[in-house]
Short mmCIF file of C-alpha atoms in Angstrom, two decimals:
data_model
loop_
_atom_site.label_atom_id
_atom_site.label_comp_id
_atom_site.label_asym_id
_atom_site.label_seq_id
_atom_site.Cartn_x
_atom_site.Cartn_y
_atom_site.Cartn_z
CA MET A 1 40.19 -18.10 144.79
CA ALA A 2 41.49 -17.29 141.28
CA TYR A 3 42.97 -14.48 142.31
CA LEU A 4 45.37 -16.14 144.22
CA ASP A 5 48.41 -16.41 142.20
CA VAL A 6 51.09 -17.12 145.21
CA LYS A 7 49.51 -20.31 146.96
CA THR A 8 51.30 -19.83 150.46
CA ASN A 9 53.28 -23.20 152.29
CA PRO A 10 51.17 -22.57 155.84
CA VAL A 11 54.34 -23.08 157.65
CA VAL A 12 55.82 -20.94 155.02
CA ASN A 13 52.85 -18.48 155.55
CA ALA A 14 52.72 -18.91 159.39
CA PHE A 15 56.86 -17.86 159.37
CA LEU A 16 55.23 -14.06 157.26
CA VAL A 17 53.31 -13.40 159.89
CA TRP A 18 55.30 -14.40 162.74
CA MET A 19 57.81 -12.03 160.83
CA GLN A 20 55.68 -9.45 160.19
CA LYS A 21 54.57 -8.72 163.93
CA CYS A 22 57.79 -9.33 165.26
CA ASP A 23 61.21 -7.81 165.66
CA LYS A 24 63.86 -9.17 164.58
CA PRO A 25 67.05 -8.80 162.96
CA GLY A 26 66.51 -9.26 159.04
CA LYS A 27 62.86 -8.12 158.57
CA TYR A 28 63.69 -6.01 155.85
CA ALA A 29 65.99 -7.85 153.66
CA LEU A 30 63.14 -10.60 154.01
CA PHE A 31 61.14 -7.92 152.24
CA SER A 32 63.26 -6.63 149.75
CA TRP A 33 64.21 -10.14 149.13
CA LEU A 34 60.65 -11.01 148.88
CA ASN A 35 59.82 -8.16 146.06
CA LYS A 36 62.71 -9.32 144.40
CA HIS A 37 62.13 -12.99 143.71
CA HIS A 38 58.81 -13.73 144.25
CA PRO A 39 56.73 -10.29 143.85
CA ASN A 40 53.96 -11.32 144.05
CA THR A 41 53.57 -13.32 147.26
CA LEU A 42 50.21 -13.55 149.40
CA ILE A 43 50.24 -13.56 153.14
CA CYS A 44 46.82 -14.40 154.63
CA TYR A 45 46.33 -12.90 158.74
CA LYS A 46 43.16 -15.05 160.65
CA MET A 47 41.16 -12.52 161.66
CA PRO A 48 37.88 -13.14 164.10
CA LEU A 49 35.71 -12.61 161.28
CA GLY A 50 37.39 -14.47 158.48
CA GLN A 51 40.80 -14.29 156.42
CA PHE A 52 42.44 -11.11 155.66
CA VAL A 53 45.09 -11.27 152.86
CA ILE A 54 47.80 -8.76 152.24
CA PRO A 55 50.71 -8.34 149.77
CA ALA A 56 53.95 -9.03 151.09
CA HIS A 57 55.13 -5.92 149.34
CA GLU A 58 52.97 -3.87 151.07
CA TRP A 59 55.95 -2.44 153.86
CA CYS A 60 53.39 -0.36 156.30
CA PHE A 61 52.16 -3.88 157.27
CA TRP A 62 55.86 -5.40 158.09
CA GLN A 63 56.30 -1.77 160.10
CA LEU A 64 53.41 -1.87 161.62
CA GLY A 65 53.14 -5.64 162.86
CA GLY A 66 50.20 -6.54 160.62
CA PRO A 67 47.10 -5.45 159.05
CA GLN A 68 45.48 -5.72 162.63
CA ASN A 69 47.80 -2.94 163.99
CA TYR A 70 47.26 -0.74 160.71
CA TYR A 71 47.20 3.06 161.92
CA LEU A 72 45.79 2.22 164.77
CA ASP A 73 46.93 5.83 166.74
CA GLU A 74 44.50 6.98 164.11
CA PHE A 75 42.21 4.72 163.23
CA MET A 76 41.02 3.62 166.90
CA PRO A 77 40.26 7.47 167.95
CA PHE A 78 37.59 7.48 165.11
CA ILE A 79 36.35 3.92 165.75
CA GLU A 80 35.60 4.91 169.47
CA LEU A 81 34.13 7.96 168.07
CA ILE A 82 31.81 5.71 165.74
CA ASN A 83 31.46 3.66 168.94
CA LYS A 84 29.98 6.33 171.03
CA GLN A 85 26.94 6.37 168.62
CA ASN A 86 26.18 2.96 169.82
CA SER A 87 23.97 2.64 167.31
CA ALA A 88 23.69 1.21 163.51
CA PHE A 89 25.86 2.67 160.95
CA SER A 90 26.28 2.19 157.38
CA PHE A 91 29.67 2.24 156.74
CA PHE A 92 31.43 3.17 153.53
CA ASP A 93 35.15 3.18 152.67
CA LEU A 94 35.70 5.90 149.43
CA GLY A 95 39.33 4.00 148.32
CA ALA A 96 39.50 1.11 149.64
CA ASP A 97 42.74 -0.83 148.55
CA ILE A 98 42.36 -3.88 149.86
CA GLY A 99 40.34 -3.37 152.42
CA THR A 100 41.99 -3.19 155.55
CA VAL A 101 39.82 -0.34 157.13
CA SER A 102 36.83 -1.74 156.98
CA ALA A 103 38.28 -5.24 157.71
CA LEU A 104 39.20 -2.77 161.32
CA ILE A 105 35.67 -1.43 161.43
CA ASN A 106 34.40 -4.46 161.19
CA ARG A 107 35.91 -6.17 164.10
CA HIS A 108 36.03 -3.15 166.97
CA CYS A 109 32.00 -2.11 166.10
CA ASP A 110 29.77 -4.10 167.08
CA HIS A 111 27.35 -1.91 164.83
CA ALA A 112 27.83 -1.67 161.33
CA ALA A 113 25.38 -2.86 159.35
CA GLN A 114 26.29 -2.78 156.02
CA THR A 115 29.74 -1.96 154.93
CA ILE A 116 30.01 -0.75 151.28
CA ALA A 117 33.91 -0.26 149.96
CA PHE A 118 35.32 0.94 146.39
CA GLU A 119 38.35 0.39 145.12
CA PRO A 120 38.80 1.06 140.96
CA ASN A 121 42.64 -0.36 140.52
CA GLN A 122 41.40 -4.30 139.72
CA GLY A 123 44.71 -5.56 141.53
CA ALA A 124 43.54 -3.93 144.50
CA PHE A 125 39.75 -5.23 144.07
CA SER A 126 40.37 -8.38 143.99
CA LEU A 127 41.56 -8.78 147.55
CA LEU A 128 39.42 -6.52 148.50
CA SER A 129 36.62 -8.33 147.36
CA HIS A 130 37.90 -11.32 148.96
CA ASN A 131 38.58 -9.69 151.81
CA MET A 132 35.06 -7.70 152.45
CA ALA A 133 33.39 -11.38 152.15
CA SER A 134 35.47 -12.63 154.64
CA CYS A 135 36.24 -9.84 157.08
CA THR A 136 33.18 -7.70 157.04
CA ARG A 137 29.09 -8.04 157.51
CA ASN A 138 26.83 -7.03 154.95
CA GLY A 139 29.78 -6.49 152.63
CA LYS A 140 29.83 -5.36 148.75
CA ALA A 141 33.61 -4.28 146.81
CA VAL A 142 32.17 -2.08 144.18
CA ASN A 143 35.01 -1.91 141.02
CA LYS A 144 34.47 1.74 140.68
CA ALA A 145 35.92 5.67 141.35
CA LEU A 146 34.10 8.17 143.07
CA SER A 147 34.04 11.58 142.24
CA ASN A 148 30.77 14.71 141.52
CA PHE A 149 29.90 13.10 138.22
CA ASN A 150 28.66 9.37 136.59
CA GLY A 151 30.97 7.84 133.60
CA MET A 152 34.51 7.19 132.40
CA ALA A 153 37.60 8.43 133.76
CA SER A 154 41.54 7.37 133.39
CA LEU A 155 43.29 5.81 136.34
CA HIS A 156 46.80 6.90 136.41
CA THR A 157 48.81 4.26 138.29
CA ARG A 158 51.92 3.10 139.00
CA GLN A 159 50.79 -0.23 139.19
CA ARG A 160 47.85 -2.32 138.66
CA THR A 161 48.51 -5.98 140.55
CA LEU A 162 48.06 -5.43 143.95
CA GLY A 163 47.86 -1.91 144.70
CA ASP A 164 48.65 1.55 144.20
CA HIS A 165 48.21 4.08 147.36
CA GLU A 166 49.01 7.31 145.32
CA GLY A 167 46.51 6.29 141.75
CA TYR A 168 44.16 8.64 141.07
CA ILE A 169 41.64 9.46 138.15
CA GLU A 170 40.99 12.04 135.27
CA LYS A 171 37.75 12.87 133.60
CA ASP A 172 38.25 11.32 130.37
CA ALA A 173 35.36 9.43 128.35
CA GLN A 174 37.51 7.21 126.78
CA GLY A 175 38.75 5.71 129.83
CA ASP A 176 39.60 2.54 131.26
CA THR A 177 37.42 3.47 135.13
CA GLN A 178 33.64 3.02 135.68
CA VAL A 179 33.38 6.49 138.18
CA THR A 180 29.91 7.07 140.34
CA SER A 181 28.73 9.89 142.97
CA LEU A 182 27.93 8.43 145.96
CA ASP A 183 24.46 9.94 145.91
CA SER A 184 24.46 7.88 142.19
CA TYR A 185 25.49 4.68 143.97
CA ILE A 186 22.82 4.72 146.96
CA ASP A 187 19.71 6.12 144.53
CA ASN A 188 20.54 3.41 141.86
CA GLU A 189 21.21 0.39 143.85
CA LYS A 190 18.32 1.36 146.47
CA ILE A 191 20.82 1.34 149.11
CA GLU A 192 18.64 2.04 152.88
CA LEU A 193 20.57 3.73 155.49
CA ASN A 194 20.92 3.97 158.70
CA SER A 195 20.68 7.08 160.53
CA VAL A 196 23.77 6.86 161.73
CA VAL A 197 26.39 7.00 158.44
CA VAL A 198 30.20 7.21 157.99
CA LEU A 199 32.52 7.68 155.15
CA LYS A 200 35.80 7.30 154.72
CA ILE A 201 37.29 9.68 152.14
CA ASP A 202 41.45 8.19 151.00
CA VAL A 203 41.37 9.31 147.42
CA GLU A 204 44.76 10.91 146.04
CA GLY A 205 43.01 15.11 145.53
CA GLN A 206 39.18 13.93 144.79
CA GLU A 207 38.46 14.45 148.34
CA VAL A 208 36.65 17.83 147.53
CA GLN A 209 34.57 16.08 144.39
CA VAL A 210 33.31 12.79 146.66
CA VAL A 211 32.11 15.33 148.75
CA GLU A 212 30.40 17.39 146.74
CA GLY A 213 29.25 13.41 144.99
CA ALA A 214 27.78 12.74 149.01
CA SER A 215 26.02 16.10 148.96
CA ASN A 216 22.28 14.31 150.21
CA THR A 217 24.07 11.30 152.30
CA ILE A 218 25.66 13.16 153.97
CA SER A 219 23.09 15.98 155.15
CA GLN A 220 20.59 13.92 155.05
CA ALA A 221 21.71 11.51 157.38
CA LYS A 222 20.21 11.79 161.62
CA THR A 223 23.90 11.77 162.25
CA CYS A 224 27.30 11.56 159.96
CA ILE A 225 30.62 10.74 160.64
CA ILE A 226 33.83 11.70 157.98
CA LEU A 227 37.11 11.19 157.86
CA ILE A 228 38.91 12.58 155.24
CA GLU A 229 42.97 11.99 154.84
CA ILE A 230 44.94 14.93 154.59
CA HIS A 231 48.02 14.67 152.37
CA PRO A 232 49.47 18.07 151.99
CA ASP A 233 52.19 17.14 148.54
CA VAL A 234 48.64 16.08 147.37
CA LEU A 235 47.07 19.33 148.40
CA ASP A 236 49.76 21.02 147.21
CA LYS A 237 49.95 19.58 143.98
CA LEU A 238 46.24 20.72 143.63
CA ASN A 239 46.42 23.75 144.71
CA GLN A 240 44.61 23.15 147.82
CA THR A 241 44.92 24.05 151.27
CA PRO A 242 43.02 21.45 154.36
CA GLU A 243 40.63 24.40 154.12
CA THR A 244 39.46 23.68 150.95
CA LEU A 245 38.39 20.31 152.16
CA PHE A 246 36.81 21.49 155.34
CA ASP A 247 35.15 24.22 153.36
CA ALA A 248 33.61 21.81 150.66
CA VAL A 249 31.60 19.54 154.26
CA GLU A 250 30.76 22.78 155.70
CA ALA A 251 28.63 23.56 152.76
CA ILE A 252 26.62 20.90 152.62
CA ARG A 253 25.88 20.66 157.26
CA PRO A 254 27.90 22.07 159.94
CA VAL A 255 30.31 20.20 161.99
CA GLU A 256 32.78 19.80 164.73
CA TRP A 257 36.29 18.74 163.48
CA LEU A 258 38.67 16.71 164.98
CA ILE A 259 42.15 15.46 164.70
CA PRO A 260 42.43 11.36 166.25
CA LYS A 261 46.68 11.41 165.62
CA ALA A 262 46.28 14.35 168.53
CA GLY A 263 43.97 12.63 170.57
CA ASN A 264 40.54 13.61 169.26
CA ILE A 265 41.65 17.42 170.26
CA SER A 266 38.83 19.91 168.83
CA LEU A 267 40.27 22.17 165.48
CA ASP A 268 39.70 25.77 165.60
CA ARG A 269 38.37 26.36 161.84
CA SER A 270 39.44 29.95 162.31
CA ARG A 271 42.72 29.62 162.45
CA PRO A 272 44.53 27.08 159.48
CA LEU A 273 45.04 23.54 160.41
CA PHE A 274 48.82 23.78 159.96
CA SER A 275 49.47 26.39 162.05
CA GLN A 276 47.78 24.40 164.66
CA VAL A 277 49.79 21.69 164.20
CA GLU A 278 52.93 20.13 162.29
CA LYS A 279 52.45 20.43 158.39
CA ALA A 280 52.46 16.53 157.58
CA GLN A 281 49.57 13.94 156.40
CA TYR A 282 46.78 13.37 158.77
CA ASP A 283 43.57 11.88 159.04
CA VAL A 284 40.92 14.36 159.87
CA ILE A 285 37.31 13.81 161.19
CA ALA A 286 34.26 16.08 161.09
CA VAL A 287 30.87 15.21 163.42
CA SER A 288 27.59 16.47 162.43
CA ARG A 289 26.44 18.76 164.71
CA SER A 290 23.13 18.16 165.93
#
């Protein structure tokens, strides 16, 4: 595969996987050494559906013990909620990076009928394409950004190699990044949706615009489940609050809000989020009301 610039020796790869999974002295020293001397190293994991490739420079995978353990305190409650539907669903990973969440969904959810992942960063997209083909059922990777318009934008990122979790877009007719709304993409590609539609939205400040651009998808699904990242620093920069995001979804259809990190407790919408939980980064889940 052309994007695999570093062809890791199987023995070395096995050692790196072992080091990520275990808690041994010297883990951070090895991580730092790799970043300095071999910044493009890739680590290959054998997942139930296929091979999942991650960049060695992502410290979160070293902290968590590999991609199979990716923030399970937040994603497993999300997965359990999806599985309770006991029905085939369409999953859209909006801001997919290298596809870790898509792989988790397909690993733990037997009813994932189709998975479509969007990622504008070309470096991350190269890995996403491989991981989607290998580790998802009926999966597709799309090299576009999501918003409430169709056109072009400038992608602002610290790196275009293997991903940047803090990259963001600005509308720009002369920009280098294609942008679409989810509704337009579904219409143009003539995608047939399942009665259950699941969205994961992690788009660094474009959350409201992405929700607006998915209004038809959200409103027309029999059941819609949406996971949105709440990032206080990004919200402060935009002069927004978590309630700005909640209002955007509720303008489309009634939902119940849950906090997976707190065991999927229900959010009291009569009170601000950060009066109910400590001000920090959270994922929150919206579940459409019957």
